[in-house]
PDB file of C-alpha atoms and ligand atoms in Angstrom:
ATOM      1  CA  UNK A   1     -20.556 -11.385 -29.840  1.00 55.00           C
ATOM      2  CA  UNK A   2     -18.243 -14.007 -30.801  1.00 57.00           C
ATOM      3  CA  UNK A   3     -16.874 -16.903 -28.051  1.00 55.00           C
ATOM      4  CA  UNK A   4     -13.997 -15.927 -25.842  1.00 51.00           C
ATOM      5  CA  UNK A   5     -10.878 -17.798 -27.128  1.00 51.00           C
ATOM      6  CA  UNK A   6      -9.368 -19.610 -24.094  1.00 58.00           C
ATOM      7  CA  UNK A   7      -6.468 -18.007 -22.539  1.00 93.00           C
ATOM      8  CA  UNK A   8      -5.215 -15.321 -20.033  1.00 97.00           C
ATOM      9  CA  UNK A   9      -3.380 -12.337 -21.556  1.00 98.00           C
ATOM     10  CA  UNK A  10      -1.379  -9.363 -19.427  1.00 98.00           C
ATOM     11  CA  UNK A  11      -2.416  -5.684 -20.017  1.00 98.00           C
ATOM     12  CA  UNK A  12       1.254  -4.157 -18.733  1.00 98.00           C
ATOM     13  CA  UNK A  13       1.867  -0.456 -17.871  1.00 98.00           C
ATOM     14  CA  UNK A  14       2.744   2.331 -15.506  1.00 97.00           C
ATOM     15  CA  UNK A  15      -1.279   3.408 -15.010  1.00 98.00           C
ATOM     16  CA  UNK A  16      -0.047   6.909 -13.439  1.00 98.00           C
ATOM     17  CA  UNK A  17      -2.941   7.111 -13.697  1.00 98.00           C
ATOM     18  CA  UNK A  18      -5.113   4.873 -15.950  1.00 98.00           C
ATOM     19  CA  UNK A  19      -6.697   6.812 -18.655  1.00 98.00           C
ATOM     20  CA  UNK A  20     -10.042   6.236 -20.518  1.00 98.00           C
ATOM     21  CA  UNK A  21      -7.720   4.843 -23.232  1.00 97.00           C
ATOM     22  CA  UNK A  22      -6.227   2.151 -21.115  1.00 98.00           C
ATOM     23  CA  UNK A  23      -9.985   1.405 -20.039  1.00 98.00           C
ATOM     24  CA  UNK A  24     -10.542   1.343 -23.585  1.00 98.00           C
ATOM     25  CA  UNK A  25      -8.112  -1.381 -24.590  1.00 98.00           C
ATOM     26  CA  UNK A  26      -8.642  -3.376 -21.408  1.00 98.00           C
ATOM     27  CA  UNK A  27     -12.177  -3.691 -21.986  1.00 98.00           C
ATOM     28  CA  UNK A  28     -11.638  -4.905 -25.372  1.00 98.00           C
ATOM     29  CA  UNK A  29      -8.887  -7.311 -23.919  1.00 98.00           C
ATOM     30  CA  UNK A  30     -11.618  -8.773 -21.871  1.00 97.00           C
ATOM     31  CA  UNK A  31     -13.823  -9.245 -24.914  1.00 96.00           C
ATOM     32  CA  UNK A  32     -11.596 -11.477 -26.408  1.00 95.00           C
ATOM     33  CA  UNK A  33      -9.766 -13.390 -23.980  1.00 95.00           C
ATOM     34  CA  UNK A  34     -10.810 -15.404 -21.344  1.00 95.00           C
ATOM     35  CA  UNK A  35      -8.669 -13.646 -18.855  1.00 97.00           C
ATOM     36  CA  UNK A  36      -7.426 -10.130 -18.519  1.00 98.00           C
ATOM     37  CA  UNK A  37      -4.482  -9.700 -16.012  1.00 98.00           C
ATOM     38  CA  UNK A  38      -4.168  -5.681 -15.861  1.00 98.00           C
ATOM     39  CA  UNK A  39       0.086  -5.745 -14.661  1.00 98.00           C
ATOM     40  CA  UNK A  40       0.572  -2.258 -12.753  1.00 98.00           C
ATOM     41  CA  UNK A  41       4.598  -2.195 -12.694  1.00 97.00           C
ATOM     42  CA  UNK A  42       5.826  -0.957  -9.467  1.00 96.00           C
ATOM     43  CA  UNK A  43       9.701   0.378 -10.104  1.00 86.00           C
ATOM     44  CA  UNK A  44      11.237   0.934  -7.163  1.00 80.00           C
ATOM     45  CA  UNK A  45      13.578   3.368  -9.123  1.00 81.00           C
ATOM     46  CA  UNK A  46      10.454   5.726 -10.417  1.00 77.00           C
ATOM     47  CA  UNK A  47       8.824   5.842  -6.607  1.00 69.00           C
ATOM     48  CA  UNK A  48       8.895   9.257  -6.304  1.00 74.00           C
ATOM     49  CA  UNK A  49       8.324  10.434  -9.323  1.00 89.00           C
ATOM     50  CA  UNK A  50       4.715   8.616  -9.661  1.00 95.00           C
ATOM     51  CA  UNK A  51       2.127  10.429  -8.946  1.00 96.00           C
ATOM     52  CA  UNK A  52       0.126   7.609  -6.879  1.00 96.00           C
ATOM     53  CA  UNK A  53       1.689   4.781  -5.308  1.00 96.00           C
ATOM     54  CA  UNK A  54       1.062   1.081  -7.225  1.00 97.00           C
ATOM     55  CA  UNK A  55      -1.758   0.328  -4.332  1.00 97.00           C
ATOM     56  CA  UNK A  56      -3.520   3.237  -5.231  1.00 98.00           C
ATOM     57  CA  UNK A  57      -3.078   2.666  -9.234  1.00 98.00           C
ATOM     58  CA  UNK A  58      -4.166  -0.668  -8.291  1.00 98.00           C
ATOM     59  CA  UNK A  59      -7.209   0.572  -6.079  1.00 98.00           C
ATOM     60  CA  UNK A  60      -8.170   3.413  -9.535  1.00 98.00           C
ATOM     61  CA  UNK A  61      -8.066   0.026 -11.928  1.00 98.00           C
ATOM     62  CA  UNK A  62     -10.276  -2.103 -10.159  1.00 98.00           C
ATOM     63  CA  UNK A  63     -12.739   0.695  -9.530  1.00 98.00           C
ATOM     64  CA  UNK A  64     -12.769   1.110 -13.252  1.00 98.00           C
ATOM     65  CA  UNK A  65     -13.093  -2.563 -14.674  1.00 98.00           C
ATOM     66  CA  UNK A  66     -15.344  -3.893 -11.703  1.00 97.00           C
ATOM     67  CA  UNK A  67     -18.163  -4.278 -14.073  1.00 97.00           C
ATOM     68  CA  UNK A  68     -15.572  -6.087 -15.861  1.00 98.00           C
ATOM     69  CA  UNK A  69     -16.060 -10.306 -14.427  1.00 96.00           C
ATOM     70  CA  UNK A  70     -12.580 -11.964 -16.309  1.00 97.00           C
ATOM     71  CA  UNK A  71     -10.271  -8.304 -15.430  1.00 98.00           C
ATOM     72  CA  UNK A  72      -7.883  -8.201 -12.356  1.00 98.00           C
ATOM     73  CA  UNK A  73      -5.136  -6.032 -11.529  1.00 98.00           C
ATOM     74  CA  UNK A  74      -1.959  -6.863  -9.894  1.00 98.00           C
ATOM     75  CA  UNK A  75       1.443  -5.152  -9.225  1.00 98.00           C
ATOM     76  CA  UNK A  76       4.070  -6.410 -10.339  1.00 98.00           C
ATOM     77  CA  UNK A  77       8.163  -5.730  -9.849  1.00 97.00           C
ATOM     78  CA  UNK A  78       9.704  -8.003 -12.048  1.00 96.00           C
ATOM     79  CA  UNK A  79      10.380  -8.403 -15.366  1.00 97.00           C
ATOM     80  CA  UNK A  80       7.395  -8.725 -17.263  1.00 98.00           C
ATOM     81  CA  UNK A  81       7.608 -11.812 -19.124  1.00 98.00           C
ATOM     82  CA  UNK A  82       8.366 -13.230 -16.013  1.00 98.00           C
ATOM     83  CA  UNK A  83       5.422 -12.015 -14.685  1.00 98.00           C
ATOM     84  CA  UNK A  84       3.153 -13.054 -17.779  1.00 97.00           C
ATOM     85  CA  UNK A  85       4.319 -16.443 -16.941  1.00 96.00           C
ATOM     86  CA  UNK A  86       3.586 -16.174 -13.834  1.00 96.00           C
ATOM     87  CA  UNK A  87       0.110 -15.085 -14.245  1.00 96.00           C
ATOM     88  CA  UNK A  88      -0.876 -18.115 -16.479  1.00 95.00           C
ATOM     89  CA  UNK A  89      -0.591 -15.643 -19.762  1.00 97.00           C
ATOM     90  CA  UNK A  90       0.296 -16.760 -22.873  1.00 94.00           C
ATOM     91  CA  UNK A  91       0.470 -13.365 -23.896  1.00 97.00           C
ATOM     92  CA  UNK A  92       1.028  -9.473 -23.423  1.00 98.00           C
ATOM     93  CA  UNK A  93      -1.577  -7.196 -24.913  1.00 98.00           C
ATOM     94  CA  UNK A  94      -0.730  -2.999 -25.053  1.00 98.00           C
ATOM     95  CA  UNK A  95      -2.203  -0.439 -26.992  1.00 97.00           C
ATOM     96  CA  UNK A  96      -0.482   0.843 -29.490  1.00 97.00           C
ATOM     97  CA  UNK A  97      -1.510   5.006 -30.663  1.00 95.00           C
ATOM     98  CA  UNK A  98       0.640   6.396 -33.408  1.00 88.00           C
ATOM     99  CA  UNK A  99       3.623   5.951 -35.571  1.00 85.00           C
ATOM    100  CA  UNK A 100       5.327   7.762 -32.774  1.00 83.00           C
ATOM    101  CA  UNK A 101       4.219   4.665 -30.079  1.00 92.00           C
ATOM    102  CA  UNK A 102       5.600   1.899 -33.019  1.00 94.00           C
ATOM    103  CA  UNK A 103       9.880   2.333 -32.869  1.00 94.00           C
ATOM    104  CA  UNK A 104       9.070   1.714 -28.968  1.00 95.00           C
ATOM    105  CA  UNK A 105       7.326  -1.357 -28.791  1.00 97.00           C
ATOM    106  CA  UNK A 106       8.600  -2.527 -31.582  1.00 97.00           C
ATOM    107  CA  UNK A 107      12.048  -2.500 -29.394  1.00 97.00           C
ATOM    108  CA  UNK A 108      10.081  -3.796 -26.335  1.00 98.00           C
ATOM    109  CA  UNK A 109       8.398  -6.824 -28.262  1.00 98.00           C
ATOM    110  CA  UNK A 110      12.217  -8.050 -29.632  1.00 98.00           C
ATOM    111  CA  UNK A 111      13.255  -7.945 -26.361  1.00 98.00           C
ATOM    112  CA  UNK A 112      10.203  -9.803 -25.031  1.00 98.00           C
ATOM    113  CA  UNK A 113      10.556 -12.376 -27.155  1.00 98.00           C
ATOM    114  CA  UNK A 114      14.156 -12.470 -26.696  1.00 98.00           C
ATOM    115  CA  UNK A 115      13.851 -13.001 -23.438  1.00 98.00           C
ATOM    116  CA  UNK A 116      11.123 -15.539 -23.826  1.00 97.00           C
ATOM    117  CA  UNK A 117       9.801 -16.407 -26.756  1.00 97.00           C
ATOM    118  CA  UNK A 118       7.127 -18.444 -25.383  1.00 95.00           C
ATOM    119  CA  UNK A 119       5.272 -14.932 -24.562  1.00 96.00           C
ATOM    120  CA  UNK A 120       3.302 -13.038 -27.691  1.00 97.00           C
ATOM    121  CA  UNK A 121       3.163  -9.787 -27.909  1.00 98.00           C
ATOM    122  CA  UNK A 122      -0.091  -8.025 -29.489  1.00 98.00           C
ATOM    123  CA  UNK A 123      -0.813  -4.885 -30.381  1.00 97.00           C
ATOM    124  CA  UNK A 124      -4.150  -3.322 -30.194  1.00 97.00           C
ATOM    125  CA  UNK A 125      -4.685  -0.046 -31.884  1.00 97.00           C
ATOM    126  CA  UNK A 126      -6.477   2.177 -29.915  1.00 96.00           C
ATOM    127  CA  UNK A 127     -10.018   3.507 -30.873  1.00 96.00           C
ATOM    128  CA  UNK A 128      -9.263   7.175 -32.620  1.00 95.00           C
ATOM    129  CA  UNK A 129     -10.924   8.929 -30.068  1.00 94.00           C
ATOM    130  CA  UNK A 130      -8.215   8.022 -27.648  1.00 95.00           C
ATOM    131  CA  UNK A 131      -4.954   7.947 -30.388  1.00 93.00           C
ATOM    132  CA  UNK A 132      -3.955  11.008 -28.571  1.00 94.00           C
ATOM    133  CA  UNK A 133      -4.750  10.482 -24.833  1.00 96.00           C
ATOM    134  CA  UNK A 134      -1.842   9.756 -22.262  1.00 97.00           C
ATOM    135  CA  UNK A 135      -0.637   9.835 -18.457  1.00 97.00           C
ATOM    136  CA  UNK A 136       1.822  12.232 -18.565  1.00 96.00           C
ATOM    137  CA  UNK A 137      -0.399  14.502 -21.132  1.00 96.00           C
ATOM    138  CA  UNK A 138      -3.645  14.037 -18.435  1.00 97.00           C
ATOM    139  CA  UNK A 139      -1.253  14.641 -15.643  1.00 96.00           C
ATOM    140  CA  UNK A 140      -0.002  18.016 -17.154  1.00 96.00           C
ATOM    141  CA  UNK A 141      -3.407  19.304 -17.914  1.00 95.00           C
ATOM    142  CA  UNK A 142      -4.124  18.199 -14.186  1.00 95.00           C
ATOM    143  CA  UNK A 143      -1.783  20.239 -12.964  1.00 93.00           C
ATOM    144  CA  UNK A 144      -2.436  23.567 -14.698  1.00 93.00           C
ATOM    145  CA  UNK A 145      -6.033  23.165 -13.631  1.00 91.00           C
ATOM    146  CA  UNK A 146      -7.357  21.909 -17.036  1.00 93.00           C
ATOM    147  CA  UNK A 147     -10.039  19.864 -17.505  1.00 94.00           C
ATOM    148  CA  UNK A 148      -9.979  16.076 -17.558  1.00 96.00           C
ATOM    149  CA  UNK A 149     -12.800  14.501 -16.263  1.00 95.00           C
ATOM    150  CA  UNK A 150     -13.539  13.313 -20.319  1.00 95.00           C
ATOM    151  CA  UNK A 151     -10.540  11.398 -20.337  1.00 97.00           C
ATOM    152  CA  UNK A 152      -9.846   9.578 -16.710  1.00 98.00           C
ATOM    153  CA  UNK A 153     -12.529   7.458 -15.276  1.00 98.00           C
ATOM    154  CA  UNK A 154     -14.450   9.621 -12.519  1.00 97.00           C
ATOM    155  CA  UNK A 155     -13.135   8.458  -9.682  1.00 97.00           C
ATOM    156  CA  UNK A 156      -9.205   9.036 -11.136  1.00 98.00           C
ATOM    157  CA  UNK A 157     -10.565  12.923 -11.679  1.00 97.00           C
ATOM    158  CA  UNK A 158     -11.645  12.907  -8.446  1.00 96.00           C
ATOM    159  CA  UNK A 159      -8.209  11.665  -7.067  1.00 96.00           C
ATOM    160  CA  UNK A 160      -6.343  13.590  -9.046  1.00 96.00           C
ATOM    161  CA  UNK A 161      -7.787  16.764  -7.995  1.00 94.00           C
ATOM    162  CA  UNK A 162      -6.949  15.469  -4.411  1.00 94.00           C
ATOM    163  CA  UNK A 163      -3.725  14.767  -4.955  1.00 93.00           C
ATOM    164  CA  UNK A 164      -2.613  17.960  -6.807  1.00 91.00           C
ATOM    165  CA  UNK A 165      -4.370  19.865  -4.360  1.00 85.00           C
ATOM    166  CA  UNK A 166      -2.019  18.563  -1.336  1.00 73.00           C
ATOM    167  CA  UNK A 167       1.513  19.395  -3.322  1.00 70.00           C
TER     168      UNK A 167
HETATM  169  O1  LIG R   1       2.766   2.438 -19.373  1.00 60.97           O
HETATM  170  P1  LIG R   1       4.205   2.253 -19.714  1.00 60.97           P
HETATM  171  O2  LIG R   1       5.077   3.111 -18.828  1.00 60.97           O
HETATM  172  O3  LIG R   1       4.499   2.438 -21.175  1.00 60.97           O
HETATM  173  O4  LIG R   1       4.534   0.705 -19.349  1.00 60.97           O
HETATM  174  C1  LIG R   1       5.815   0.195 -19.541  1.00 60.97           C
HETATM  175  C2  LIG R   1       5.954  -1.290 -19.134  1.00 60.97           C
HETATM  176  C3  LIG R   1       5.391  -1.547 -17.759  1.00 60.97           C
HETATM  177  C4  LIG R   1       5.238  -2.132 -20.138  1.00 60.97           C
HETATM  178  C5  LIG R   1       7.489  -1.546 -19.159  1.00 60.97           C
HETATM  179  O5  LIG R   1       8.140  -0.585 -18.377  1.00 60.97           O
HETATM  180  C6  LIG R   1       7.886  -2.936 -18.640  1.00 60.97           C
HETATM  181  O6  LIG R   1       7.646  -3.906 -19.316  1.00 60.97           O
HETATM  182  N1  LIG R   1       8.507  -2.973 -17.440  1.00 60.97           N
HETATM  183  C7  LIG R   1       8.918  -4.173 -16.756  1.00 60.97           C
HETATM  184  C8  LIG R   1      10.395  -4.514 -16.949  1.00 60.97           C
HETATM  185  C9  LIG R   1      10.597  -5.183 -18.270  1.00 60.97           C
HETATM  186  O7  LIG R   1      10.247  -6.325 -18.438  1.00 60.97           O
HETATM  187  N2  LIG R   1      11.099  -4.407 -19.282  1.00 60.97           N
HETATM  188  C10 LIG R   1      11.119  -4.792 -20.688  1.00 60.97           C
HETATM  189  C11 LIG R   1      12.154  -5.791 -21.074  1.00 60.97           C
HETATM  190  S1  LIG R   1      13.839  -5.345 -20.810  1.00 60.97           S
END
């Protein structure tokens, strides 16, 4: 494998919960920079409508990347450039799925770099096995008793199954 460039980079996203596609691109992430910061935003105006609190997010990520040495997740409430900066990053990585994903970032990157242009965004496009995978889609299958232990990490099944079961 080719040298790790120098640098730290941010992974940013909700993670409710983090999907073998997130995995996918943060272990990738980690194969090309020197430092993966996984950023687990924690809006105070979406509490109740997550299905795990940030901690537990937090706790899921870790669980999946720990055979991961240059990966470490961390919550974060603020704006994210201003959290990229404070991390050390020079950059923000995200996955990027279909057309449909595009007219979205494309918005967030402009006003990323309008807000500081010192922060690059890049785009990863996710390996086609996951171009479909989501959150919300994993969190709806959940919850009519589908199957998703193919596309969550096991111990995410696992918690999901707990979780669902309480409500
Ligand atoms: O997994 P998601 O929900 O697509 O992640 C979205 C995330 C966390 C990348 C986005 O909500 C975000 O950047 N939030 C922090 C606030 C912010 O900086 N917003 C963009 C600039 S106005």
């Amino acid at each position: 494998m080719a040298e790790r460039r120098d640098g730290t980079v941010v992974c940013p996203g909700s993670y409710d919960p983090v999907t073998n596609g997130h995995i996918d691109i943060i272990t990738r992430s980690s194969e090309v920079f020197e430092r993966v910061v996984v950023g687990i935003v924690n809006n105070p105006m979406r509490k109740d409508k997550t299905l795990f609190t940030a901690e537990e997010r937090k706790g899921l990520i870790e669980e999946a990347t720990a055979g991961l040495g240059n990966v470490e997740a961390r919550i974060f409430s603020n704006l994210l450039v201003e959290f990229a900066r404070e991390s050390g990053a020079r950059a923000i990585v995200k996955g990027l799925r279909a057309i449909s994903d595009f007219e979205y970032e494309f918005e967030m990157a402009q006003l990323n770099r309008k807000l500081d242009p010192g922060i690059e965004s890049i785009y990863m496009i996710a390996s086609p096995q996951y171009s479909f995978l989501s959150s919300t889609g994993v969190k709806e299958m959940a919850t009519f008793g589908g199957d998703v232990s193919d596309l969550v990490p096991a111990p995410v099944s696992a918690a999901m199954t707990r979780r669902l079961g309480d409500r």
